[in-house]
Amino acid sequence: MTIHIGAAPGQIAETVLMPGDPYRARWAAQTFLEDPVLVNDVRGMLGYTGLWQGQRVTIHGSGMGMPSLSIYANELLRDYGAKTLIRIGSCGAMQPHVGLRDIILAQTASSLSTPSRGIFRELNFAPCADFGLLSAAAQAASALGIRPHVGGIYSADIFYDERPDLNEIMVRHGILAVEMEAAELYNLAHRHGARALAVLTVSDHLQTGAALPASEREQSFADMVQIALQAAFSSPAP
Ligand code: HPA
């Protein structure tokens, strides 16, 4: 048991999928896992552990934004021995060739700042995905008939950002999409000798203002969960 996770020692699997939304964690666990057991509900942040194709998996919410994700990822890595963390979440597209429902595999995550800034100080550490997970996810997507975009994303601190110039700079540098968690997930995985990946679905488009209706979000979320599970177990663990 940690400050924010009520699970007993051993109740968290080495592989953890992390949606931002705790209700998505519940839905994914009930849809994809055999015998899902609720292992955390502290502050309503739901976590479940069950089996997928005979392998133990935990699906645990991260909350929104890097400070929230950092709390759960730190406790999962440091106290529960998690070895593989895969974020499954939504993002806003930043390039014209990226469409609604498209899947993005975040190779790198740029940011203005992360909770790790206190450690890195003047260093510009480059948060990047684990290559084994990234390439396994690309293969898993193509087995499902999905062609993912693979490239850099932007992990923003502010959803209602009043500095449009920051997005413009990201767009000019080919950044595919914006979300709010991956950069710190990658920092923490590197720090703790674990591997991480963010698999994202485009829920809205910053340039066109288009947004995915709620009714269509479930299917694209299901694709992400399958890609993440397949990637976790078809690539060698660290
Ligand atoms: N901005 C930041 N995070 C997001 C967005 C966005 O437009 N869409 C989904 N997550």
mmCIF file of C-alpha atoms and ligand atoms in Angstrom:
data_model
loop_
_atom_site.group_PDB
_atom_site.id
_atom_site.type_symbol
_atom_site.label_atom_id
_atom_site.label_comp_id
_atom_site.label_asym_id
_atom_site.label_seq_id
_atom_site.Cartn_x
_atom_site.Cartn_y
_atom_site.Cartn_z
ATOM 1 C CA MET A 1 0.000 0.000 0.000
ATOM 2 C CA THR A 2 1.270 3.447 -0.883
ATOM 3 C CA ILE A 3 -0.103 6.924 -0.259
ATOM 4 C CA HIS A 4 -2.236 6.862 -3.403
ATOM 5 C CA ILE A 5 -2.553 3.156 -4.250
ATOM 6 C CA GLY A 6 -4.360 0.793 -1.875
ATOM 7 C CA ALA A 7 -3.217 -2.442 -3.565
ATOM 8 C CA ALA A 8 -1.498 -5.034 -1.378
ATOM 9 C CA PRO A 9 2.072 -5.985 -2.331
ATOM 10 C CA GLY A 10 1.912 -8.386 -5.275
ATOM 11 C CA GLN A 11 -1.493 -7.183 -6.470
ATOM 12 C CA ILE A 12 0.010 -5.022 -9.230
ATOM 13 C CA ALA A 13 1.315 -6.748 -12.370
ATOM 14 C CA GLU A 14 4.688 -5.913 -13.953
ATOM 15 C CA THR A 15 2.796 -4.654 -17.016
ATOM 16 C CA VAL A 16 0.528 -1.668 -16.421
ATOM 17 C CA LEU A 17 -1.709 0.075 -18.944
ATOM 18 C CA MET A 18 -2.508 3.638 -17.932
ATOM 19 C CA PRO A 19 -5.510 5.498 -19.335
ATOM 20 C CA GLY A 20 -6.025 9.021 -18.000
ATOM 21 C CA ASP A 21 -9.633 8.342 -17.076
ATOM 22 C CA PRO A 22 -10.291 5.876 -14.225
ATOM 23 C CA TYR A 23 -13.623 4.852 -15.787
ATOM 24 C CA ARG A 24 -11.715 3.890 -18.921
ATOM 25 C CA ALA A 25 -9.506 1.711 -16.744
ATOM 26 C CA ARG A 26 -12.625 -0.049 -15.453
ATOM 27 C CA TRP A 27 -14.087 -0.429 -18.939
ATOM 28 C CA ALA A 28 -10.839 -1.774 -20.409
ATOM 29 C CA ALA A 29 -10.308 -4.216 -17.533
ATOM 30 C CA GLN A 30 -13.881 -5.518 -17.748
ATOM 31 C CA THR A 31 -13.702 -5.775 -21.543
ATOM 32 C CA PHE A 32 -10.231 -7.246 -22.094
ATOM 33 C CA LEU A 33 -9.105 -8.993 -18.914
ATOM 34 C CA GLU A 34 -10.144 -12.319 -17.453
ATOM 35 C CA ASP A 35 -11.078 -12.185 -13.773
ATOM 36 C CA PRO A 36 -10.344 -8.468 -13.289
ATOM 37 C CA VAL A 37 -9.957 -7.596 -9.612
ATOM 38 C CA LEU A 38 -10.250 -4.035 -8.320
ATOM 39 C CA VAL A 39 -6.896 -3.345 -6.645
ATOM 40 C CA ASN A 40 -7.195 0.404 -6.088
ATOM 41 C CA ASP A 41 -9.927 2.941 -5.614
ATOM 42 C CA VAL A 42 -8.175 5.537 -3.465
ATOM 43 C CA ARG A 43 -9.548 8.967 -4.478
ATOM 44 C CA GLY A 44 -11.598 7.241 -7.176
ATOM 45 C CA MET A 45 -8.473 6.374 -9.181
ATOM 46 C CA LEU A 46 -9.445 2.880 -10.240
ATOM 47 C CA GLY A 47 -6.924 0.108 -10.879
ATOM 48 C CA TYR A 48 -7.670 -3.493 -11.868
ATOM 49 C CA THR A 49 -5.470 -6.556 -12.214
ATOM 50 C CA GLY A 50 -6.451 -9.538 -14.345
ATOM 51 C CA LEU A 51 -5.226 -11.862 -17.059
ATOM 52 C CA TRP A 52 -4.849 -11.278 -20.790
ATOM 53 C CA GLN A 53 -3.991 -14.404 -22.756
ATOM 54 C CA GLY A 54 -2.699 -15.914 -19.527
ATOM 55 C CA GLN A 55 -0.461 -12.921 -18.697
ATOM 56 C CA ARG A 56 -0.982 -10.690 -15.663
ATOM 57 C CA VAL A 57 -1.851 -7.089 -16.465
ATOM 58 C CA THR A 58 -2.883 -4.112 -14.374
ATOM 59 C CA ILE A 59 -4.960 -1.324 -15.888
ATOM 60 C CA HIS A 60 -4.709 1.769 -13.688
ATOM 61 C CA GLY A 61 -5.803 5.371 -14.231
ATOM 62 C CA SER A 62 -3.179 8.117 -14.336
ATOM 63 C CA GLY A 63 -5.421 11.157 -13.988
ATOM 64 C CA MET A 64 -4.931 14.187 -16.227
ATOM 65 C CA GLY A 65 -1.621 15.984 -16.579
ATOM 66 C CA MET A 66 1.964 15.136 -15.688
ATOM 67 C CA PRO A 67 1.791 15.928 -11.937
ATOM 68 C CA SER A 68 -1.028 13.401 -11.519
ATOM 69 C CA LEU A 69 0.584 10.767 -13.744
ATOM 70 C CA SER A 70 3.860 11.244 -11.876
ATOM 71 C CA ILE A 71 2.273 10.262 -8.546
ATOM 72 C CA TYR A 72 0.884 6.975 -9.863
ATOM 73 C CA ALA A 73 3.826 6.093 -12.109
ATOM 74 C CA ASN A 74 6.324 6.733 -9.286
ATOM 75 C CA GLU A 75 4.433 4.498 -6.873
ATOM 76 C CA LEU A 76 3.919 1.772 -9.501
ATOM 77 C CA LEU A 77 7.612 1.780 -10.438
ATOM 78 C CA ARG A 78 9.217 2.307 -7.035
ATOM 79 C CA ASP A 79 6.891 0.468 -4.685
ATOM 80 C CA TYR A 80 5.144 -2.155 -6.805
ATOM 81 C CA GLY A 81 7.976 -3.085 -9.179
ATOM 82 C CA ALA A 82 6.172 -2.253 -12.433
ATOM 83 C CA LYS A 83 8.464 -2.836 -15.417
ATOM 84 C CA THR A 84 6.334 -1.816 -18.408
ATOM 85 C CA LEU A 85 4.038 1.207 -18.410
ATOM 86 C CA ILE A 86 1.921 1.920 -21.474
ATOM 87 C CA ARG A 87 -0.193 5.043 -21.596
ATOM 88 C CA ILE A 88 -3.419 4.677 -23.573
ATOM 89 C CA GLY A 89 -5.061 8.025 -24.083
ATOM 90 C CA SER A 90 -6.447 10.692 -26.339
ATOM 91 C CA CYS A 91 -4.690 13.562 -28.052
ATOM 92 C CA GLY A 92 -5.331 16.597 -30.230
ATOM 93 C CA ALA A 93 -3.898 16.388 -33.764
ATOM 94 C CA MET A 94 -1.493 19.137 -34.871
ATOM 95 C CA GLN A 95 -0.786 18.174 -38.504
ATOM 96 C CA PRO A 96 -3.106 18.241 -41.512
ATOM 97 C CA HIS A 97 -2.303 14.644 -42.459
ATOM 98 C CA VAL A 98 -3.351 13.364 -39.027
ATOM 99 C CA GLY A 99 -7.085 12.689 -38.806
ATOM 100 C CA LEU A 100 -9.681 11.984 -36.139
ATOM 101 C CA ARG A 101 -9.521 8.371 -34.834
ATOM 102 C CA ASP A 102 -5.959 7.962 -36.127
ATOM 103 C CA ILE A 103 -3.559 6.181 -33.808
ATOM 104 C CA ILE A 104 -0.264 7.766 -32.831
ATOM 105 C CA LEU A 105 2.705 5.955 -31.311
ATOM 106 C CA ALA A 106 4.686 8.604 -29.472
ATOM 107 C CA GLN A 107 8.346 8.120 -30.310
ATOM 108 C CA THR A 108 9.341 11.229 -28.347
ATOM 109 C CA ALA A 109 7.514 13.706 -26.121
ATOM 110 C CA SER A 110 8.564 17.357 -26.151
ATOM 111 C CA SER A 111 7.438 19.716 -23.427
ATOM 112 C CA LEU A 112 7.846 23.145 -21.911
ATOM 113 C CA SER A 113 8.507 21.542 -18.569
ATOM 114 C CA THR A 114 7.914 18.317 -16.697
ATOM 115 C CA PRO A 115 7.835 17.406 -13.007
ATOM 116 C CA SER A 116 11.400 16.090 -13.581
ATOM 117 C CA ARG A 117 12.677 19.584 -14.289
ATOM 118 C CA GLY A 118 13.867 19.803 -10.699
ATOM 119 C CA ILE A 119 16.266 16.930 -11.403
ATOM 120 C CA PHE A 120 17.328 17.803 -14.919
ATOM 121 C CA ARG A 121 17.719 21.562 -14.267
ATOM 122 C CA GLU A 122 19.617 23.008 -17.254
ATOM 123 C CA LEU A 123 19.653 19.685 -19.103
ATOM 124 C CA ASN A 124 17.232 19.103 -21.945
ATOM 125 C CA PHE A 125 16.717 15.389 -21.428
ATOM 126 C CA ALA A 126 15.051 13.746 -24.444
ATOM 127 C CA PRO A 127 12.089 11.648 -23.270
ATOM 128 C CA CYS A 128 11.623 8.805 -25.745
ATOM 129 C CA ALA A 129 9.661 5.573 -25.964
ATOM 130 C CA ASP A 130 11.172 2.135 -25.504
ATOM 131 C CA PHE A 131 12.119 0.987 -28.999
ATOM 132 C CA GLY A 132 11.065 -2.649 -28.472
ATOM 133 C CA LEU A 133 7.600 -1.584 -27.337
ATOM 134 C CA LEU A 134 7.333 1.010 -30.091
ATOM 135 C CA SER A 135 8.166 -1.397 -32.886
ATOM 136 C CA ALA A 136 5.966 -4.148 -31.377
ATOM 137 C CA ALA A 137 3.067 -1.668 -31.209
ATOM 138 C CA ALA A 138 3.595 -0.705 -34.861
ATOM 139 C CA GLN A 139 3.407 -4.383 -35.814
ATOM 140 C CA ALA A 140 0.362 -5.003 -33.597
ATOM 141 C CA ALA A 141 -1.415 -2.059 -35.220
ATOM 142 C CA SER A 142 -0.724 -3.286 -38.713
ATOM 143 C CA ALA A 143 -1.992 -6.770 -37.753
ATOM 144 C CA LEU A 144 -5.278 -5.037 -36.876
ATOM 145 C CA GLY A 145 -5.286 -3.263 -40.242
ATOM 146 C CA ILE A 146 -4.355 0.069 -38.648
ATOM 147 C CA ARG A 147 -1.586 2.314 -39.958
ATOM 148 C CA PRO A 148 -0.371 4.328 -36.989
ATOM 149 C CA HIS A 149 1.536 7.584 -37.147
ATOM 150 C CA VAL A 150 4.900 7.255 -35.425
ATOM 151 C CA GLY A 151 6.725 10.397 -34.340
ATOM 152 C CA GLY A 152 7.037 13.197 -31.817
ATOM 153 C CA ILE A 153 4.221 14.508 -29.684
ATOM 154 C CA TYR A 154 3.910 17.504 -27.337
ATOM 155 C CA SER A 155 3.104 16.964 -23.661
ATOM 156 C CA ALA A 156 1.525 20.257 -22.638
ATOM 157 C CA ASP A 157 0.996 21.602 -19.121
ATOM 158 C CA ILE A 158 -2.143 23.533 -19.979
ATOM 159 C CA PHE A 159 -5.267 22.330 -21.799
ATOM 160 C CA TYR A 160 -6.756 25.823 -22.162
ATOM 161 C CA ASP A 161 -3.498 27.289 -23.406
ATOM 162 C CA GLU A 162 -3.523 31.021 -24.109
ATOM 163 C CA ARG A 163 -0.115 30.883 -25.828
ATOM 164 C CA PRO A 164 -0.952 29.787 -29.416
ATOM 165 C CA ASP A 165 2.655 30.449 -30.449
ATOM 166 C CA LEU A 166 3.804 27.354 -28.533
ATOM 167 C CA ASN A 167 1.518 25.137 -30.590
ATOM 168 C CA GLU A 168 2.717 26.883 -33.752
ATOM 169 C CA ILE A 169 6.345 26.067 -32.969
ATOM 170 C CA MET A 170 5.432 22.440 -32.357
ATOM 171 C CA VAL A 171 3.497 22.276 -35.636
ATOM 172 C CA ARG A 172 6.460 23.754 -37.535
ATOM 173 C CA HIS A 173 8.707 21.056 -36.103
ATOM 174 C CA GLY A 174 6.474 18.222 -37.260
ATOM 175 C CA ILE A 175 4.966 17.350 -33.900
ATOM 176 C CA LEU A 176 1.985 15.102 -34.559
ATOM 177 C CA ALA A 177 -0.287 15.832 -31.618
ATOM 178 C CA VAL A 178 -0.687 17.277 -28.142
ATOM 179 C CA GLU A 179 -1.601 15.506 -24.920
ATOM 180 C CA MET A 180 -0.576 16.062 -21.297
ATOM 181 C CA GLU A 181 1.205 13.028 -19.812
ATOM 182 C CA ALA A 182 3.720 11.138 -21.983
ATOM 183 C CA ALA A 183 6.903 13.186 -21.405
ATOM 184 C CA GLU A 184 6.955 12.529 -17.667
ATOM 185 C CA LEU A 185 5.994 8.896 -18.177
ATOM 186 C CA TYR A 186 9.068 8.507 -20.386
ATOM 187 C CA ASN A 187 11.302 10.383 -17.930
ATOM 188 C CA LEU A 188 10.229 8.152 -15.049
ATOM 189 C CA ALA A 189 10.578 4.915 -17.007
ATOM 190 C CA HIS A 190 14.159 5.846 -17.922
ATOM 191 C CA ARG A 191 14.942 6.788 -14.308
ATOM 192 C CA HIS A 192 13.656 3.491 -12.931
ATOM 193 C CA GLY A 193 14.994 1.120 -15.582
ATOM 194 C CA ALA A 194 11.543 0.371 -16.929
ATOM 195 C CA ARG A 195 10.105 0.677 -20.412
ATOM 196 C CA ALA A 196 7.293 2.945 -21.538
ATOM 197 C CA LEU A 197 5.201 3.853 -24.527
ATOM 198 C CA ALA A 198 2.243 6.137 -25.206
ATOM 199 C CA VAL A 199 -0.385 4.879 -27.639
ATOM 200 C CA LEU A 200 -2.808 7.670 -28.453
ATOM 201 C CA THR A 201 -6.030 8.130 -30.397
ATOM 202 C CA VAL A 202 -6.825 11.458 -32.002
ATOM 203 C CA SER A 203 -9.976 12.752 -30.306
ATOM 204 C CA ASP A 204 -9.850 16.300 -31.665
ATOM 205 C CA HIS A 205 -8.044 18.364 -34.276
ATOM 206 C CA LEU A 206 -6.440 21.646 -33.292
ATOM 207 C CA GLN A 207 -6.376 23.021 -36.835
ATOM 208 C CA THR A 208 -9.918 22.147 -37.928
ATOM 209 C CA GLY A 209 -11.690 22.158 -34.554
ATOM 210 C CA ALA A 210 -13.220 18.754 -35.408
ATOM 211 C CA ALA A 211 -13.844 16.412 -32.472
ATOM 212 C CA LEU A 212 -14.759 12.759 -32.160
ATOM 213 C CA PRO A 213 -18.319 12.205 -30.914
ATOM 214 C CA ALA A 214 -18.456 10.366 -27.580
ATOM 215 C CA SER A 215 -20.232 7.431 -29.260
ATOM 216 C CA GLU A 216 -17.199 6.745 -31.465
ATOM 217 C CA ARG A 217 -14.588 6.961 -28.749
ATOM 218 C CA GLU A 218 -15.109 3.447 -27.451
ATOM 219 C CA GLN A 219 -14.050 1.646 -30.645
ATOM 220 C CA SER A 220 -10.870 3.655 -31.048
ATOM 221 C CA PHE A 221 -10.153 3.113 -27.375
ATOM 222 C CA ALA A 222 -10.571 -0.640 -27.881
ATOM 223 C CA ASP A 223 -8.009 -0.572 -30.718
ATOM 224 C CA MET A 224 -5.506 1.164 -28.451
ATOM 225 C CA VAL A 225 -5.964 -1.355 -25.644
ATOM 226 C CA GLN A 226 -5.383 -4.243 -28.042
ATOM 227 C CA ILE A 227 -2.297 -2.628 -29.527
ATOM 228 C CA ALA A 228 -0.905 -1.924 -26.060
ATOM 229 C CA LEU A 229 -1.525 -5.459 -24.771
ATOM 230 C CA GLN A 230 -0.077 -7.080 -27.861
ATOM 231 C CA ALA A 231 2.980 -4.810 -27.764
ATOM 232 C CA ALA A 232 3.616 -5.477 -24.059
ATOM 233 C CA PHE A 233 3.812 -9.227 -24.522
ATOM 234 C CA SER A 234 5.326 -9.556 -27.959
ATOM 235 C CA SER A 235 8.491 -7.612 -27.165
ATOM 236 C CA PRO A 236 11.207 -8.720 -24.747
ATOM 237 C CA ALA A 237 10.849 -7.398 -21.194
ATOM 238 C CA PRO A 238 13.782 -5.367 -19.779
HETATM 239 N N1 HPA B 1 -4.804 19.334 -25.779
HETATM 240 C C1 HPA B 1 -4.231 18.698 -24.745
HETATM 241 N N2 HPA B 1 -4.522 17.467 -24.419
HETATM 242 C C2 HPA B 1 -5.433 16.814 -25.171
HETATM 243 C C3 HPA B 1 -6.048 17.420 -26.246
HETATM 244 C C4 HPA B 1 -5.713 18.733 -26.570
HETATM 245 O O1 HPA B 1 -6.248 19.313 -27.521
HETATM 246 N N3 HPA B 1 -6.928 16.521 -26.775
HETATM 247 C C5 HPA B 1 -6.807 15.399 -26.038
HETATM 248 N N4 HPA B 1 -5.905 15.574 -25.066
#
